[in-house]
């Protein structure tokens, strides 16, 4: 019987790139979340988009779940850097599955990561449409990310 996960997944689990996060309200940081602890998988993707730009220049992620969830979030976070916010919406779960060689039953983990990234971009768009209020420091609270559910009692 072969390994459950590909070498690409195992490598991302051994050395997850861009893991971590910025504090809520950090300047030019936009967050998106999908999943829940109750469902067994939760992913937060944060993107940094400099004021006056539409290019993602840095990302971070946090995840609660299996190896596929961790690897998917890490892959998506890497894939976002250097993309425009419009192009970020083109990251599809099936591309994550293909690139990581995920088993079919783990495709929902790839979808969580992609959808969390789309939600982060949607937060950027909401703040931009609101006249830029909060783009610099998240001051208006529009679309502000929620606390990390693992830290809630």
Short mmCIF file of N, CA and C in Angstrom, two decimals:
data_model
loop_
_atom_site.label_atom_id
_atom_site.label_comp_id
_atom_site.label_asym_id
_atom_site.label_seq_id
_atom_site.Cartn_x
_atom_site.Cartn_y
_atom_site.Cartn_z
N UNK A 1 0.85 -1.17 0.00
CA UNK A 1 0.00 0.00 0.00
C UNK A 1 0.89 1.24 0.00
N UNK A 2 0.61 2.20 -0.88
CA UNK A 2 1.41 3.42 -1.00
C UNK A 2 1.06 4.44 0.08
N UNK A 3 1.83 5.50 0.06
CA UNK A 3 1.60 6.58 1.02
C UNK A 3 0.28 7.28 0.73
N UNK A 4 -0.40 7.71 1.78
CA UNK A 4 -1.66 8.42 1.62
C UNK A 4 -1.46 9.75 0.91
N UNK A 5 -0.37 10.45 1.25
CA UNK A 5 -0.13 11.78 0.69
C UNK A 5 1.10 11.79 -0.20
N UNK A 6 1.06 12.67 -1.17
CA UNK A 6 2.18 12.84 -2.11
C UNK A 6 3.38 13.47 -1.41
N UNK A 7 4.50 13.43 -2.08
CA UNK A 7 5.69 14.09 -1.56
C UNK A 7 5.46 15.59 -1.45
N UNK A 8 4.68 16.19 -2.35
CA UNK A 8 4.39 17.63 -2.29
C UNK A 8 3.65 17.98 -0.99
N UNK A 9 2.71 17.15 -0.59
CA UNK A 9 1.98 17.39 0.66
C UNK A 9 2.92 17.20 1.84
N UNK A 10 3.68 16.12 1.83
CA UNK A 10 4.59 15.86 2.95
C UNK A 10 5.62 16.98 3.09
N UNK A 11 6.12 17.50 1.97
CA UNK A 11 7.09 18.60 2.03
C UNK A 11 6.47 19.85 2.63
N UNK A 12 5.24 20.17 2.25
CA UNK A 12 4.56 21.36 2.80
C UNK A 12 4.27 21.19 4.29
N UNK A 13 4.02 19.96 4.73
CA UNK A 13 3.78 19.73 6.15
C UNK A 13 5.07 19.81 6.96
N UNK A 14 6.15 19.34 6.37
CA UNK A 14 7.44 19.43 7.05
C UNK A 14 7.93 20.87 7.16
N UNK A 15 7.66 21.66 6.11
CA UNK A 15 8.14 23.04 6.05
C UNK A 15 7.05 23.94 5.48
N UNK A 16 6.00 24.21 6.29
CA UNK A 16 4.90 25.03 5.77
C UNK A 16 5.33 26.48 5.58
N UNK A 17 5.33 26.92 4.35
CA UNK A 17 5.73 28.30 4.06
C UNK A 17 4.56 29.24 4.32
N UNK A 18 4.87 30.40 4.88
CA UNK A 18 3.92 31.49 5.12
C UNK A 18 2.93 31.19 6.24
N UNK A 19 3.26 30.24 7.10
CA UNK A 19 2.39 29.95 8.25
C UNK A 19 2.47 31.10 9.25
N UNK A 20 1.36 31.35 9.91
CA UNK A 20 1.30 32.40 10.91
C UNK A 20 0.23 33.40 10.57
N UNK A 21 0.36 34.58 11.11
CA UNK A 21 -0.64 35.60 10.82
C UNK A 21 -0.22 36.95 11.35
N UNK A 22 -0.91 37.96 10.87
CA UNK A 22 -0.74 39.31 11.37
C UNK A 22 -1.86 39.60 12.34
N UNK A 23 -1.62 40.47 13.32
CA UNK A 23 -2.69 40.83 14.26
C UNK A 23 -3.85 41.52 13.54
N UNK A 24 -5.05 41.34 14.06
CA UNK A 24 -6.21 42.05 13.53
C UNK A 24 -5.91 43.54 13.54
N UNK A 25 -6.34 44.24 12.49
CA UNK A 25 -6.13 45.68 12.39
C UNK A 25 -4.78 46.06 11.83
N UNK A 26 -3.97 45.08 11.42
CA UNK A 26 -2.67 45.42 10.84
C UNK A 26 -2.87 46.20 9.55
N UNK A 27 -2.03 47.19 9.31
CA UNK A 27 -2.16 48.00 8.10
C UNK A 27 -2.11 47.15 6.84
N UNK A 28 -3.03 47.42 5.93
CA UNK A 28 -3.03 46.84 4.59
C UNK A 28 -3.16 45.32 4.57
N UNK A 29 -3.71 44.74 5.65
CA UNK A 29 -3.90 43.29 5.76
C UNK A 29 -5.39 42.98 5.72
N UNK A 30 -5.74 41.97 4.91
CA UNK A 30 -7.13 41.58 4.70
C UNK A 30 -7.24 40.08 4.92
N UNK A 31 -8.27 39.67 5.65
CA UNK A 31 -8.38 38.28 6.08
C UNK A 31 -9.65 37.62 5.56
N UNK A 32 -9.53 36.33 5.30
CA UNK A 32 -10.67 35.52 4.91
C UNK A 32 -10.60 34.18 5.61
N UNK A 33 -11.74 33.67 6.01
CA UNK A 33 -11.81 32.39 6.70
C UNK A 33 -12.87 31.50 6.08
N UNK A 34 -12.63 30.21 6.17
CA UNK A 34 -13.62 29.22 5.77
C UNK A 34 -13.46 28.01 6.67
N UNK A 35 -14.57 27.29 6.85
CA UNK A 35 -14.58 26.11 7.69
C UNK A 35 -14.89 26.47 9.13
N UNK A 36 -14.81 25.47 10.00
CA UNK A 36 -15.06 25.68 11.43
C UNK A 36 -14.40 24.56 12.22
N UNK A 37 -14.17 24.83 13.47
CA UNK A 37 -13.62 23.77 14.32
C UNK A 37 -14.61 22.62 14.45
N UNK A 38 -15.89 22.95 14.47
CA UNK A 38 -16.91 21.93 14.60
C UNK A 38 -16.90 20.95 13.42
N UNK A 39 -16.56 21.47 12.24
CA UNK A 39 -16.52 20.61 11.05
C UNK A 39 -15.20 19.86 10.94
N UNK A 40 -14.22 20.23 11.75
CA UNK A 40 -12.93 19.54 11.75
C UNK A 40 -11.86 20.18 10.90
N UNK A 41 -12.19 21.27 10.21
CA UNK A 41 -11.17 21.97 9.41
C UNK A 41 -11.54 23.45 9.33
N UNK A 42 -10.54 24.29 9.54
CA UNK A 42 -10.71 25.74 9.50
C UNK A 42 -9.44 26.34 8.89
N UNK A 43 -9.63 27.29 7.99
CA UNK A 43 -8.49 27.94 7.34
C UNK A 43 -8.70 29.45 7.34
N UNK A 44 -7.65 30.18 7.69
CA UNK A 44 -7.63 31.65 7.56
C UNK A 44 -6.46 31.99 6.64
N UNK A 45 -6.75 32.80 5.63
CA UNK A 45 -5.72 33.32 4.74
C UNK A 45 -5.73 34.83 4.88
N UNK A 46 -4.55 35.40 5.06
CA UNK A 46 -4.40 36.85 5.13
C UNK A 46 -3.52 37.30 3.97
N UNK A 47 -3.93 38.39 3.35
CA UNK A 47 -3.15 38.97 2.25
C UNK A 47 -2.75 40.39 2.63
N UNK A 48 -1.56 40.78 2.22
CA UNK A 48 -1.09 42.15 2.40
C UNK A 48 -1.10 42.81 1.03
N UNK A 49 -1.88 43.89 0.91
CA UNK A 49 -1.98 44.64 -0.34
C UNK A 49 -1.65 46.09 -0.01
N UNK A 50 -0.51 46.60 -0.50
CA UNK A 50 -0.13 47.98 -0.19
C UNK A 50 -1.18 48.98 -0.68
N UNK A 51 -1.36 50.03 0.08
CA UNK A 51 -2.29 51.10 -0.29
C UNK A 51 -1.93 51.62 -1.67
N UNK A 52 -2.96 51.79 -2.51
CA UNK A 52 -2.76 52.28 -3.87
C UNK A 52 -2.37 51.20 -4.86
N UNK A 53 -2.31 49.97 -4.40
CA UNK A 53 -1.93 48.85 -5.26
C UNK A 53 -3.06 47.84 -5.28
N UNK A 54 -3.01 46.95 -6.24
CA UNK A 54 -3.93 45.82 -6.27
C UNK A 54 -3.14 44.53 -6.37
N UNK A 55 -1.86 44.59 -6.00
CA UNK A 55 -0.98 43.42 -6.06
C UNK A 55 -0.71 42.92 -4.64
N UNK A 56 -0.94 41.64 -4.44
CA UNK A 56 -0.68 41.00 -3.15
C UNK A 56 0.83 40.82 -3.03
N UNK A 57 1.42 41.44 -2.00
CA UNK A 57 2.87 41.33 -1.88
C UNK A 57 3.33 40.41 -0.76
N UNK A 58 2.39 39.93 0.07
CA UNK A 58 2.75 38.97 1.11
C UNK A 58 1.47 38.29 1.60
N UNK A 59 1.62 37.12 2.16
CA UNK A 59 0.47 36.36 2.68
C UNK A 59 0.88 35.59 3.92
N UNK A 60 -0.13 35.21 4.68
CA UNK A 60 0.04 34.33 5.83
C UNK A 60 -1.20 33.44 5.90
N UNK A 61 -1.05 32.31 6.58
CA UNK A 61 -2.21 31.44 6.79
C UNK A 61 -2.13 30.78 8.15
N UNK A 62 -3.31 30.41 8.64
CA UNK A 62 -3.46 29.57 9.82
C UNK A 62 -4.45 28.49 9.45
N UNK A 63 -4.25 27.32 10.01
CA UNK A 63 -5.14 26.21 9.67
C UNK A 63 -5.29 25.29 10.86
N UNK A 64 -6.47 24.73 10.96
CA UNK A 64 -6.75 23.66 11.91
C UNK A 64 -7.32 22.53 11.08
N UNK A 65 -6.66 21.39 11.09
CA UNK A 65 -7.15 20.27 10.31
C UNK A 65 -6.05 19.29 9.99
N UNK A 66 -6.27 18.54 8.95
CA UNK A 66 -5.37 17.47 8.56
C UNK A 66 -4.20 17.98 7.72
N UNK A 67 -3.34 17.06 7.33
CA UNK A 67 -2.19 17.40 6.50
C UNK A 67 -2.60 18.03 5.17
N UNK A 68 -3.70 17.56 4.60
CA UNK A 68 -4.17 18.13 3.33
C UNK A 68 -4.59 19.58 3.50
N UNK A 69 -5.21 19.91 4.63
CA UNK A 69 -5.61 21.29 4.91
C UNK A 69 -4.39 22.18 5.05
N UNK A 70 -3.39 21.71 5.78
CA UNK A 70 -2.15 22.47 5.97
C UNK A 70 -1.43 22.69 4.64
N UNK A 71 -1.26 21.64 3.88
CA UNK A 71 -0.56 21.75 2.60
C UNK A 71 -1.31 22.65 1.62
N UNK A 72 -2.63 22.54 1.60
CA UNK A 72 -3.44 23.36 0.69
C UNK A 72 -3.32 24.84 1.03
N UNK A 73 -3.41 25.17 2.31
CA UNK A 73 -3.30 26.57 2.72
C UNK A 73 -1.91 27.12 2.41
N UNK A 74 -0.89 26.32 2.63
CA UNK A 74 0.47 26.75 2.34
C UNK A 74 0.66 26.99 0.84
N UNK A 75 0.13 26.08 0.03
CA UNK A 75 0.25 26.23 -1.43
C UNK A 75 -0.48 27.48 -1.90
N UNK A 76 -1.70 27.68 -1.42
CA UNK A 76 -2.48 28.85 -1.83
C UNK A 76 -1.77 30.13 -1.39
N UNK A 77 -1.27 30.18 -0.17
CA UNK A 77 -0.58 31.38 0.31
C UNK A 77 0.62 31.70 -0.58
N UNK A 78 1.38 30.70 -0.95
CA UNK A 78 2.51 30.93 -1.88
C UNK A 78 2.02 31.41 -3.24
N UNK A 79 0.97 30.80 -3.74
CA UNK A 79 0.47 31.13 -5.08
C UNK A 79 -0.08 32.54 -5.17
N UNK A 80 -0.52 33.11 -4.07
CA UNK A 80 -1.10 34.45 -4.08
C UNK A 80 -0.07 35.57 -4.25
N UNK A 81 1.13 35.35 -3.75
CA UNK A 81 2.15 36.41 -3.76
C UNK A 81 2.50 36.81 -5.20
N UNK A 82 2.40 38.11 -5.44
CA UNK A 82 2.70 38.65 -6.76
C UNK A 82 1.51 38.72 -7.69
N UNK A 83 0.39 38.15 -7.29
CA UNK A 83 -0.82 38.21 -8.12
C UNK A 83 -1.61 39.47 -7.82
N UNK A 84 -2.36 39.92 -8.81
CA UNK A 84 -3.32 40.98 -8.55
C UNK A 84 -4.48 40.39 -7.78
N UNK A 85 -5.24 41.25 -7.14
CA UNK A 85 -6.41 40.76 -6.41
C UNK A 85 -7.41 40.10 -7.36
N UNK A 86 -7.52 40.62 -8.57
CA UNK A 86 -8.42 40.00 -9.56
C UNK A 86 -7.93 38.60 -9.94
N UNK A 87 -6.64 38.46 -10.15
CA UNK A 87 -6.07 37.17 -10.52
C UNK A 87 -6.15 36.17 -9.36
N UNK A 88 -6.13 36.67 -8.13
CA UNK A 88 -6.21 35.78 -6.97
C UNK A 88 -7.51 34.99 -6.97
N UNK A 89 -8.57 35.56 -7.53
CA UNK A 89 -9.85 34.86 -7.60
C UNK A 89 -9.81 33.68 -8.58
N UNK A 90 -8.78 33.60 -9.37
CA UNK A 90 -8.67 32.50 -10.33
C UNK A 90 -8.00 31.25 -9.74
N UNK A 91 -7.53 31.36 -8.52
CA UNK A 91 -6.96 30.17 -7.87
C UNK A 91 -8.12 29.23 -7.57
N UNK A 92 -8.09 28.07 -8.17
CA UNK A 92 -9.19 27.12 -8.04
C UNK A 92 -8.76 25.90 -7.23
N UNK A 93 -9.73 25.35 -6.53
CA UNK A 93 -9.46 24.18 -5.70
C UNK A 93 -8.91 23.02 -6.53
N UNK A 94 -9.40 22.86 -7.76
CA UNK A 94 -8.90 21.74 -8.56
C UNK A 94 -7.42 21.91 -8.92
N UNK A 95 -6.96 23.15 -9.04
CA UNK A 95 -5.52 23.38 -9.28
C UNK A 95 -4.71 22.98 -8.06
N UNK A 96 -5.23 23.29 -6.87
CA UNK A 96 -4.54 22.92 -5.64
C UNK A 96 -4.46 21.39 -5.54
N UNK A 97 -5.58 20.73 -5.80
CA UNK A 97 -5.63 19.26 -5.76
C UNK A 97 -4.60 18.68 -6.73
N UNK A 98 -4.59 19.20 -7.93
CA UNK A 98 -3.67 18.70 -8.96
C UNK A 98 -2.20 18.94 -8.57
N UNK A 99 -1.89 20.16 -8.15
CA UNK A 99 -0.50 20.50 -7.82
C UNK A 99 0.04 19.71 -6.63
N UNK A 100 -0.83 19.43 -5.68
CA UNK A 100 -0.41 18.70 -4.48
C UNK A 100 -0.62 17.20 -4.60
N UNK A 101 -1.33 16.76 -5.62
CA UNK A 101 -1.62 15.33 -5.75
C UNK A 101 -2.51 14.83 -4.63
N UNK A 102 -3.50 15.63 -4.25
CA UNK A 102 -4.39 15.23 -3.14
C UNK A 102 -5.34 14.13 -3.57
N UNK A 103 -5.63 13.21 -2.67
CA UNK A 103 -6.67 12.22 -2.95
C UNK A 103 -8.02 12.92 -3.09
N UNK A 104 -8.93 12.34 -3.86
CA UNK A 104 -10.24 12.96 -4.10
C UNK A 104 -10.98 13.31 -2.82
N UNK A 105 -10.88 12.47 -1.81
CA UNK A 105 -11.62 12.74 -0.58
C UNK A 105 -11.05 13.91 0.22
N UNK A 106 -9.90 14.43 -0.20
CA UNK A 106 -9.29 15.59 0.47
C UNK A 106 -9.48 16.88 -0.32
N UNK A 107 -10.19 16.82 -1.44
CA UNK A 107 -10.45 18.02 -2.24
C UNK A 107 -11.16 19.12 -1.44
N UNK A 108 -12.03 18.79 -0.49
CA UNK A 108 -12.65 19.87 0.30
C UNK A 108 -11.63 20.72 1.07
N UNK A 109 -10.48 20.16 1.40
CA UNK A 109 -9.45 20.93 2.10
C UNK A 109 -8.85 21.98 1.16
N UNK A 110 -8.69 21.61 -0.10
CA UNK A 110 -8.21 22.55 -1.11
C UNK A 110 -9.23 23.65 -1.32
N UNK A 111 -10.50 23.29 -1.32
CA UNK A 111 -11.57 24.28 -1.49
C UNK A 111 -11.58 25.27 -0.33
N UNK A 112 -11.38 24.80 0.89
CA UNK A 112 -11.32 25.72 2.04
C UNK A 112 -10.24 26.77 1.85
N UNK A 113 -9.06 26.34 1.42
CA UNK A 113 -7.94 27.27 1.25
C UNK A 113 -8.24 28.28 0.15
N UNK A 114 -8.74 27.81 -0.99
CA UNK A 114 -9.05 28.72 -2.10
C UNK A 114 -10.15 29.70 -1.70
N UNK A 115 -11.18 29.21 -1.04
CA UNK A 115 -12.29 30.07 -0.64
C UNK A 115 -11.89 31.08 0.42
N UNK A 116 -10.99 30.70 1.33
CA UNK A 116 -10.48 31.65 2.33
C UNK A 116 -9.70 32.76 1.64
N UNK A 117 -8.95 32.41 0.60
CA UNK A 117 -8.21 33.42 -0.17
C UNK A 117 -9.18 34.37 -0.87
N UNK A 118 -10.23 33.81 -1.47
CA UNK A 118 -11.23 34.66 -2.14
C UNK A 118 -11.90 35.59 -1.14
N UNK A 119 -12.15 35.09 0.08
CA UNK A 119 -12.78 35.91 1.12
C UNK A 119 -11.86 37.05 1.55
N UNK A 120 -10.56 36.81 1.60
CA UNK A 120 -9.60 37.87 1.94
C UNK A 120 -9.63 38.96 0.87
N UNK A 121 -9.68 38.56 -0.39
CA UNK A 121 -9.76 39.52 -1.50
C UNK A 121 -11.09 40.27 -1.43
N UNK A 122 -12.16 39.58 -1.08
CA UNK A 122 -13.46 40.24 -0.95
C UNK A 122 -13.42 41.30 0.15
N UNK A 123 -12.70 41.04 1.23
CA UNK A 123 -12.56 42.05 2.28
C UNK A 123 -11.84 43.28 1.74
N UNK A 124 -10.78 43.07 0.98
CA UNK A 124 -10.06 44.19 0.35
C UNK A 124 -11.01 44.99 -0.54
N UNK A 125 -11.80 44.29 -1.35
CA UNK A 125 -12.75 44.96 -2.25
C UNK A 125 -13.79 45.76 -1.48
N UNK A 126 -14.32 45.19 -0.38
CA UNK A 126 -15.32 45.90 0.43
C UNK A 126 -14.74 47.20 0.98
N UNK A 127 -13.54 47.13 1.49
CA UNK A 127 -12.93 48.34 2.05
C UNK A 127 -12.62 49.36 0.95
N UNK A 128 -12.18 48.88 -0.20
CA UNK A 128 -11.90 49.79 -1.31
C UNK A 128 -13.18 50.49 -1.77
N UNK A 129 -14.26 49.71 -1.89
CA UNK A 129 -15.55 50.28 -2.31
C UNK A 129 -16.12 51.24 -1.28
N UNK A 130 -15.72 51.09 -0.04
CA UNK A 130 -16.18 51.98 1.02
C UNK A 130 -15.37 53.28 1.03
N UNK A 131 -14.68 53.54 -0.06
CA UNK A 131 -13.91 54.77 -0.16
C UNK A 131 -12.53 54.68 0.44
N UNK A 132 -12.05 53.47 0.64
CA UNK A 132 -10.71 53.29 1.16
C UNK A 132 -10.62 53.37 2.66
N UNK A 133 -11.75 53.65 3.34
CA UNK A 133 -11.71 53.70 4.80
C UNK A 133 -11.23 52.36 5.33
N UNK A 134 -10.22 52.42 6.15
CA UNK A 134 -9.72 51.20 6.77
C UNK A 134 -8.70 50.45 5.95
N UNK A 135 -8.40 50.90 4.73
CA UNK A 135 -7.39 50.21 3.94
C UNK A 135 -6.02 50.29 4.61
N UNK A 136 -5.74 51.42 5.22
CA UNK A 136 -4.42 51.60 5.82
C UNK A 136 -4.24 50.80 7.10
N UNK A 137 -5.28 50.75 7.94
CA UNK A 137 -5.10 50.09 9.22
C UNK A 137 -6.29 49.28 9.68
N UNK A 138 -7.22 48.99 8.78
CA UNK A 138 -8.38 48.22 9.18
C UNK A 138 -9.22 48.95 10.22
N UNK A 139 -9.10 50.29 10.25
CA UNK A 139 -9.70 51.08 11.32
C UNK A 139 -11.22 51.05 11.33
N UNK A 140 -11.86 50.88 10.19
CA UNK A 140 -13.32 50.95 10.19
C UNK A 140 -13.98 49.63 10.58
N UNK A 141 -13.19 48.58 10.66
CA UNK A 141 -13.73 47.29 11.05
C UNK A 141 -14.48 46.56 9.96
N UNK A 142 -14.61 47.16 8.77
CA UNK A 142 -15.33 46.50 7.68
C UNK A 142 -14.63 45.22 7.31
N UNK A 143 -15.32 44.13 7.45
CA UNK A 143 -14.75 42.84 7.07
C UNK A 143 -13.62 42.38 7.96
N UNK A 144 -13.47 42.97 9.12
CA UNK A 144 -12.36 42.60 9.99
C UNK A 144 -12.43 41.12 10.32
N UNK A 145 -11.29 40.50 10.42
CA UNK A 145 -11.28 39.08 10.71
C UNK A 145 -11.68 38.83 12.15
N UNK A 146 -12.21 37.65 12.37
CA UNK A 146 -12.61 37.27 13.71
C UNK A 146 -11.40 36.71 14.44
N UNK A 147 -11.49 36.64 15.77
CA UNK A 147 -10.38 36.04 16.53
C UNK A 147 -10.19 34.59 16.10
N UNK A 148 -9.00 34.11 16.28
CA UNK A 148 -8.67 32.72 15.99
C UNK A 148 -9.54 31.83 16.86
N UNK A 149 -10.37 30.94 16.26
CA UNK A 149 -11.28 30.14 17.06
C UNK A 149 -10.56 29.17 18.00
N UNK A 150 -9.31 28.87 17.73
CA UNK A 150 -8.56 27.99 18.63
C UNK A 150 -8.24 28.69 19.93
N UNK A 151 -8.30 30.04 19.93
CA UNK A 151 -7.97 30.81 21.11
C UNK A 151 -9.19 31.14 21.94
N UNK A 152 -10.37 30.75 21.47
CA UNK A 152 -11.61 31.05 22.20
C UNK A 152 -11.88 29.96 23.21
N UNK A 153 -12.38 30.36 24.35
CA UNK A 153 -12.62 29.41 25.40
C UNK A 153 -13.98 28.93 25.37
#
